[in-house]
XYZ file of C-alpha atoms in Angstrom:
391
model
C 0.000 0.000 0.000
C 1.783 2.914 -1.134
C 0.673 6.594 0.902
C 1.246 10.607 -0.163
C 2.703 12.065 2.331
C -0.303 13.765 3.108
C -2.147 10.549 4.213
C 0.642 9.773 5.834
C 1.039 13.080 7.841
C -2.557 12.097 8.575
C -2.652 8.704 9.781
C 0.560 9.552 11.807
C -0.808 12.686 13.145
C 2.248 14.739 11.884
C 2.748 17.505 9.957
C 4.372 17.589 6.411
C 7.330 19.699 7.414
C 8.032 16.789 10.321
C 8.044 14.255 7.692
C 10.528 16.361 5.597
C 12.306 16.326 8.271
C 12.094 12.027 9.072
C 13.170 11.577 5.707
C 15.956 14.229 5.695
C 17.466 12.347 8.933
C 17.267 8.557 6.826
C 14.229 7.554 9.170
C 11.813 6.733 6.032
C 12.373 6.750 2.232
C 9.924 7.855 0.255
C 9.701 7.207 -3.554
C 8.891 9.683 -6.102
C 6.349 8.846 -8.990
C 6.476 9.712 -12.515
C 3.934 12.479 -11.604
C 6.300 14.006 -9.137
C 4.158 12.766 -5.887
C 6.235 11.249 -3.270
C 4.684 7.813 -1.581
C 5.337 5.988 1.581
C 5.034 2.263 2.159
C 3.178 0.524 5.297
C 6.933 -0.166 6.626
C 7.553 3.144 6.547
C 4.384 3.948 8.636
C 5.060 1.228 10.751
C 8.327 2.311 11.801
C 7.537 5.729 12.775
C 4.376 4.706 14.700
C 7.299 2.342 16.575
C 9.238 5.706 16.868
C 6.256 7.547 18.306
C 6.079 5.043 21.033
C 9.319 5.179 21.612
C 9.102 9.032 22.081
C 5.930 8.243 24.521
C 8.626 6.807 26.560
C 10.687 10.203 26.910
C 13.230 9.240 24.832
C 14.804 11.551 21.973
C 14.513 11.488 18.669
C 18.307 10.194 18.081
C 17.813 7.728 21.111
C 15.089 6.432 19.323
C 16.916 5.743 16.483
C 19.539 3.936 18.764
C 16.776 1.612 19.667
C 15.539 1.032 16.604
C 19.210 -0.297 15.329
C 20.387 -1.898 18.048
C 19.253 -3.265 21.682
C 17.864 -1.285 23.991
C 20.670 0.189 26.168
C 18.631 -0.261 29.797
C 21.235 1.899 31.809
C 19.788 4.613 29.474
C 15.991 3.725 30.182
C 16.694 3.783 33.875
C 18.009 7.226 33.532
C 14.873 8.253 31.655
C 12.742 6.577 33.848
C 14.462 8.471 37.330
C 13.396 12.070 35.391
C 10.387 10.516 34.835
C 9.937 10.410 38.606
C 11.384 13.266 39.710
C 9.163 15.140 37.176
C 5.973 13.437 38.179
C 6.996 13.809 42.260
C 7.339 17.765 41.237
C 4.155 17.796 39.352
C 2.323 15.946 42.303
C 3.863 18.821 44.520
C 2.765 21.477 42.183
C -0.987 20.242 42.222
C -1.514 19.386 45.804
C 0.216 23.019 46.705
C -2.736 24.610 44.544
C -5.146 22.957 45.606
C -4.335 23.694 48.862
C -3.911 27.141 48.212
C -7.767 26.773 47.378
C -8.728 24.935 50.393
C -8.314 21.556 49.478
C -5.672 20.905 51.256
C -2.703 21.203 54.370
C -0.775 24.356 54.152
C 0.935 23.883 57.454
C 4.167 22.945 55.967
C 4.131 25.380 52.971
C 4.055 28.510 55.526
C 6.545 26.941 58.177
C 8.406 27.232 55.003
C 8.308 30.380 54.282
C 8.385 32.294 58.081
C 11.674 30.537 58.043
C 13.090 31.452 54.608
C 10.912 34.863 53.676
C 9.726 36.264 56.485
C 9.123 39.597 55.794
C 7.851 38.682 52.145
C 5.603 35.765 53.577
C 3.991 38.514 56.116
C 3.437 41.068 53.041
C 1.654 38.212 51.021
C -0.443 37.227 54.165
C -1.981 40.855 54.145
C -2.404 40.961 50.121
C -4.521 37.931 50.658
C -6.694 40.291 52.932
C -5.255 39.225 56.369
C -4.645 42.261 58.468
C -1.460 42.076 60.259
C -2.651 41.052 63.469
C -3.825 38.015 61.671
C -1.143 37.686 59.597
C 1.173 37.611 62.696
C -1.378 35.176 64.172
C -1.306 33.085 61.252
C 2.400 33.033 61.295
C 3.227 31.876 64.787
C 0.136 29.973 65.618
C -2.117 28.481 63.020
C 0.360 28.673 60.524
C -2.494 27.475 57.890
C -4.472 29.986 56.299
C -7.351 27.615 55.019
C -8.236 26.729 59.104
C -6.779 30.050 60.518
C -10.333 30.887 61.980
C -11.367 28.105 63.328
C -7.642 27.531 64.846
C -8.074 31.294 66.248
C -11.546 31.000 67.763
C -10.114 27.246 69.537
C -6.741 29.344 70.420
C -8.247 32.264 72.374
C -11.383 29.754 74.047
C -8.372 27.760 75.700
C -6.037 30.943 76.672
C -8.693 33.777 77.198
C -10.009 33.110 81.195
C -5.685 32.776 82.080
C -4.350 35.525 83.457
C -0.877 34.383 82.415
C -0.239 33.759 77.893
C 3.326 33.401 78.987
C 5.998 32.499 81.500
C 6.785 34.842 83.874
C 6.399 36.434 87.529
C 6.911 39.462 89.169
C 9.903 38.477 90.930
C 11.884 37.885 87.893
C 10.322 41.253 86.021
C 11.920 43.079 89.291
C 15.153 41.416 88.608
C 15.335 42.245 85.628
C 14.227 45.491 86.465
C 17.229 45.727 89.408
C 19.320 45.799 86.371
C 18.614 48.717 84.745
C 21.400 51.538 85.194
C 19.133 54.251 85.098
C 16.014 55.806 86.542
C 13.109 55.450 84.111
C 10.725 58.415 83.514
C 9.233 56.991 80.065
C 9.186 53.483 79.459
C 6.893 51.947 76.927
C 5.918 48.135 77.277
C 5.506 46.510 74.117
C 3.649 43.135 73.245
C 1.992 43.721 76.560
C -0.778 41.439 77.170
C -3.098 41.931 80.177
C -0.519 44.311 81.311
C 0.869 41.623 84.381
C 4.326 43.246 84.189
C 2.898 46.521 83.481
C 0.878 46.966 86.645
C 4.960 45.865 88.407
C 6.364 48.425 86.274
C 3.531 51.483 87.287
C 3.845 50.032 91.036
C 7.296 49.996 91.348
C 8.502 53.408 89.064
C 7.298 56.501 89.018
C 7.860 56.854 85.102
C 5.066 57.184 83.010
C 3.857 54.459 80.650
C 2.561 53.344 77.603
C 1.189 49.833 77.211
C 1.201 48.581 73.666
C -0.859 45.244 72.267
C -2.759 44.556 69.317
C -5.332 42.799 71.672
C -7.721 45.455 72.196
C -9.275 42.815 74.575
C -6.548 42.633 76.094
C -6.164 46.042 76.829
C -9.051 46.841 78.197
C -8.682 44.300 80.813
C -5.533 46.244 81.662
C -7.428 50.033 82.008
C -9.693 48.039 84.135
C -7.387 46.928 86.560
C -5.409 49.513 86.504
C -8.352 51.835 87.400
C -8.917 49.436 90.590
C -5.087 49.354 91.951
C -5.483 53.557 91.114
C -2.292 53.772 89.181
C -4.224 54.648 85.460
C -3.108 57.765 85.722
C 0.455 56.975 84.705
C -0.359 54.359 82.008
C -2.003 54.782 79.019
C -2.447 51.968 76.516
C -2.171 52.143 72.683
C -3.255 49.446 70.301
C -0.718 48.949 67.470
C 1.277 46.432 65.696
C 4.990 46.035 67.196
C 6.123 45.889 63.566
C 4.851 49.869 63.479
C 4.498 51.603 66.181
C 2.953 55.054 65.960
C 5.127 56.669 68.077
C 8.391 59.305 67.217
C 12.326 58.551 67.551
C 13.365 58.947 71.739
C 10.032 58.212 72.875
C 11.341 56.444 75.830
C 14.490 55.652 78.084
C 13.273 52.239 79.160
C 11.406 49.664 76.612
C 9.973 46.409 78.191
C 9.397 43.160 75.788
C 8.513 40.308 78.181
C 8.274 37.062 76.034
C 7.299 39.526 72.912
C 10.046 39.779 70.257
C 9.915 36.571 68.452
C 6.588 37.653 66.918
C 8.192 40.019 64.604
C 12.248 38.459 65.136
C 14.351 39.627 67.969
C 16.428 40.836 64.921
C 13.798 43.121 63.530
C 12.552 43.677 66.783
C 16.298 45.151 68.186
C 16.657 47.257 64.628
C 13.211 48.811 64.768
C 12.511 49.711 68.560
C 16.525 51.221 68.841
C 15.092 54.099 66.894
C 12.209 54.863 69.923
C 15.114 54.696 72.427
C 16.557 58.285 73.778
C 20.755 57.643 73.775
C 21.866 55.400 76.194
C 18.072 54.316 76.616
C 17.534 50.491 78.056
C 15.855 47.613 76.150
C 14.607 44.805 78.350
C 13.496 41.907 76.695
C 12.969 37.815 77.381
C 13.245 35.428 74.902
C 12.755 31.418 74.166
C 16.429 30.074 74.199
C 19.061 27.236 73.920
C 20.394 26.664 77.591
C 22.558 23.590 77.141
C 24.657 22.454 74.341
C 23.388 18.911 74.429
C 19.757 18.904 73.037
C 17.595 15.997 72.805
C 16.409 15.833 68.921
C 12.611 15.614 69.948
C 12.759 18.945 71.185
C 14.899 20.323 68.251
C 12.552 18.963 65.882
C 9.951 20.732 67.740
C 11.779 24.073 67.941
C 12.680 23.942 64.504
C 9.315 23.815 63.725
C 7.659 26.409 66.080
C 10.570 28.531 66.413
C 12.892 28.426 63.851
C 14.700 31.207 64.767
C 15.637 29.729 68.521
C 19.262 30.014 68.997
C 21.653 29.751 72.034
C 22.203 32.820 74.709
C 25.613 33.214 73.062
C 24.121 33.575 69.505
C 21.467 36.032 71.053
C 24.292 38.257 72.590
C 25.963 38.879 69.637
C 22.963 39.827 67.662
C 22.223 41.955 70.027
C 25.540 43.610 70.257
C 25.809 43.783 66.361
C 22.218 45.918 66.597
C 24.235 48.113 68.678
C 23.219 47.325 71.991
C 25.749 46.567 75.213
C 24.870 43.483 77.372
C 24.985 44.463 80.690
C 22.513 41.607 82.252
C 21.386 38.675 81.219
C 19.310 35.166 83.856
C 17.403 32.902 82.832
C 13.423 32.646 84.097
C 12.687 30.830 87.617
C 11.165 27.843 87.718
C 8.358 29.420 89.340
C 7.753 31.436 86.211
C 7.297 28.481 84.260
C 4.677 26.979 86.641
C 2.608 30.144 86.940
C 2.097 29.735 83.310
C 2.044 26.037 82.879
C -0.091 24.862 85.789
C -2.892 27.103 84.973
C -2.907 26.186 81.316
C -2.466 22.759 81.801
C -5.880 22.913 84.184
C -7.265 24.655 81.016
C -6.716 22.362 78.661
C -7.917 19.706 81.292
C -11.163 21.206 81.213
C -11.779 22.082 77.475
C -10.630 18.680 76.100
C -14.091 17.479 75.651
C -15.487 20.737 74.219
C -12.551 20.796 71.616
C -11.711 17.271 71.037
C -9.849 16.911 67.346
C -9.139 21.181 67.309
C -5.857 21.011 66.423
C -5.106 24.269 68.855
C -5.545 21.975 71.456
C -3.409 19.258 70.207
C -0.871 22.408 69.770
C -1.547 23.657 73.196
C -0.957 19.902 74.486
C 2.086 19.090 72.312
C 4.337 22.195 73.721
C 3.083 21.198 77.633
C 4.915 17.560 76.762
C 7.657 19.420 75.453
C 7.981 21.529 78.406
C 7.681 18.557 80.894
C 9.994 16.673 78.926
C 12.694 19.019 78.175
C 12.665 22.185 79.953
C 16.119 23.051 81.348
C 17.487 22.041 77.781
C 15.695 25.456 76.631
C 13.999 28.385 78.357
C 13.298 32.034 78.406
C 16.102 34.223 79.190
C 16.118 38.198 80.525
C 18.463 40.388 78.169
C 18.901 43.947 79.560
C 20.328 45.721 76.451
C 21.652 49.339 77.010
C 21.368 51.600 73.284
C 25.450 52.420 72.342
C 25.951 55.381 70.274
């Protein structure tokens, strides 16, 4: 059966120029007529149908033709067949990332990802998606999915809002750290403040005025409340406001307080930004989650690494803080009795809400990091930096 090229090109499902091409490279041989038309046999079509399933295979043209001629060479089809994989493992990553970014799907990973390696970027994106940034810092630390980000909220703030503690901490360690400072405060602002535990110390044991700042307007006014009882509100005002942007000029205070509060926004970004509100030779007193010990069990690591990616040792800390041009001049870690002020409470909490929120995943959270701190604490733990501004 002899075929024009055209009934060729159309049984193969090829164009004309591609068969131009076949016979240029010695793949088929056409013959020409007395009437000028060039025909094909039915070997010819059968051997580039053979190619095409070749090609189906991933192999080139030219490795095709080494198949054809001689016996497969396997070492090459393994080779083909390991891109093969690795392109169908990154196409299966590429579709079950979009569909999670449309709800179908865990993005728990994706943004763990990302507060590690793009911060700042990841936190900009957050908001274009129509997060504010109260939610986008939310979203970053806690649910750190933005398909279940309400529901993880709402389960979040049932557990934590009746504590009076969100934190470690006690007032005997906030007056250490206080002892510390090398100057008499008149104008301290306390940022990331909560319900205003170590602001009420601060008013009670100063004579400086304050500003208490939180993005938890609930929060807050829990704070004017008390502080109306214990009569001291006429020292403190509060301000709601993002850390990240604070609404307030350059030298706006000699003393800044951060219990437990930096790592939302990086005690990196956090040490560069809040400098600025310091007068010269102003104090920064902050805590932060730590590395104690050199030997860490991997469980704990893993866990870190995970929650807190940016956890480092005291040592590391220091010298951030003294490239951010900052002196050192104290430095403890929190009592043990600030851990169980914070940890006994909560644990009671999430005692009596496990029915109510059995399979919320803020509990599970909530329950995971009270293992961890049962488990490991001593390995890691908050630790008092009292940072003093250097020209």
């Amino acid at each position: 059966m002899a075929l024009k090229i055209s009934q060729l090109a159309q049984r193969l499902g090829l164009s004309r120029s591609t068969l131009l091409y076949y016979e240029k490279q010695g793949l088929i041989r056409g013959k020409r007529l007395d009437n000028g038309y060039r025909v094909y046999s039915e070997k010819d079509l059968q051997r580039l149908t053979l190619i095409q399933k070749l090609q189906a295979g991933g192999l080139t043209l030219k490795e095709c033709l080494a198949c054809l001629d001689e016996r497969i060479d396997k070492a090459l089809l393994q080779t083909r067949l390991a891109e093969l994989d690795a392109e169908i493992a990154q196409k299966q990553a590429s579709r079950t990332l979009l569909a999670a970014l449309l709800g179908e799907g865990d993005l728990k990973a994706w943004h763990e990802s990302l507060t590690k390696e793009a911060p700042e970027a990841h936190l900009d994106w957050l908001q274009t998606q129509g997060f504010s940034e109260k939610e986008a810092l939310h979203l970053t630390w806690l649910s750190k999915d933005m398909n279940e980000h309400d529901k993880f909220m709402a389960d979040f703030m049932h557990i934590f809002a009746p504590l009076t503690r969100w934190a470690p901490g006690s007032e005997a360690d906030t007056l250490k750290a206080l002892a510390a400072v090398p100057l008499t405060p008149t104008r301290i602002l306390d940022i990331g403040c909560g319900k205003g535990l170590a602001t009420r110390v601060l008013a009670r044991h100063t004579q400086a005025s304050i500003t208490a700042i939180d993005n938890e307007e609930g929060a807050l006014a829990e704070l004017q409340q008390q502080l109306q009882h214990s009569g001291l509100s006429s020292r403190v005002s509060t301000l709601c406001a993002s850390m990240t942007d604070i609404p307030l000029p350059a030298a706006s205070a000699d003393l800044i307080w951060a219990e437990g509060s930096a790592y939302i926004m990086g005690v990196e970004q956090a040490l560069k930004s809040w400098r600025k509100l310091l007068v010269d030779d102003g104090v920064l007193v902050l805590s932060d989650l730590v590395w104690l010990k050199g030997d860490k069990d991997p469980e704990a690591v893993a866990f870190w690494q995970q929650d807190y990616p940016a956890m480092t040792s005291v040592e590391a800390r220091k010298a951030q803080m003294q490239a951010s041009g900052f002196e050192v001049i104290g430095s403890f870690s929190l009592s043990n009795e600030a851990w169980q002020s914070f940890t006994g409470p909560l644990a009671a909490r999430v005692d009596e809400v496990s029915t109510q929120l059995a399979g919320s995943q803020a509990l599970a959270n909530v329950q995971r990091e009270l293992d961890i701190f049962s488990r490991f604490l001593g390995q890691f733990g908050y630790q008092f930096f009292v940072l003093q501004k250097r020209g």
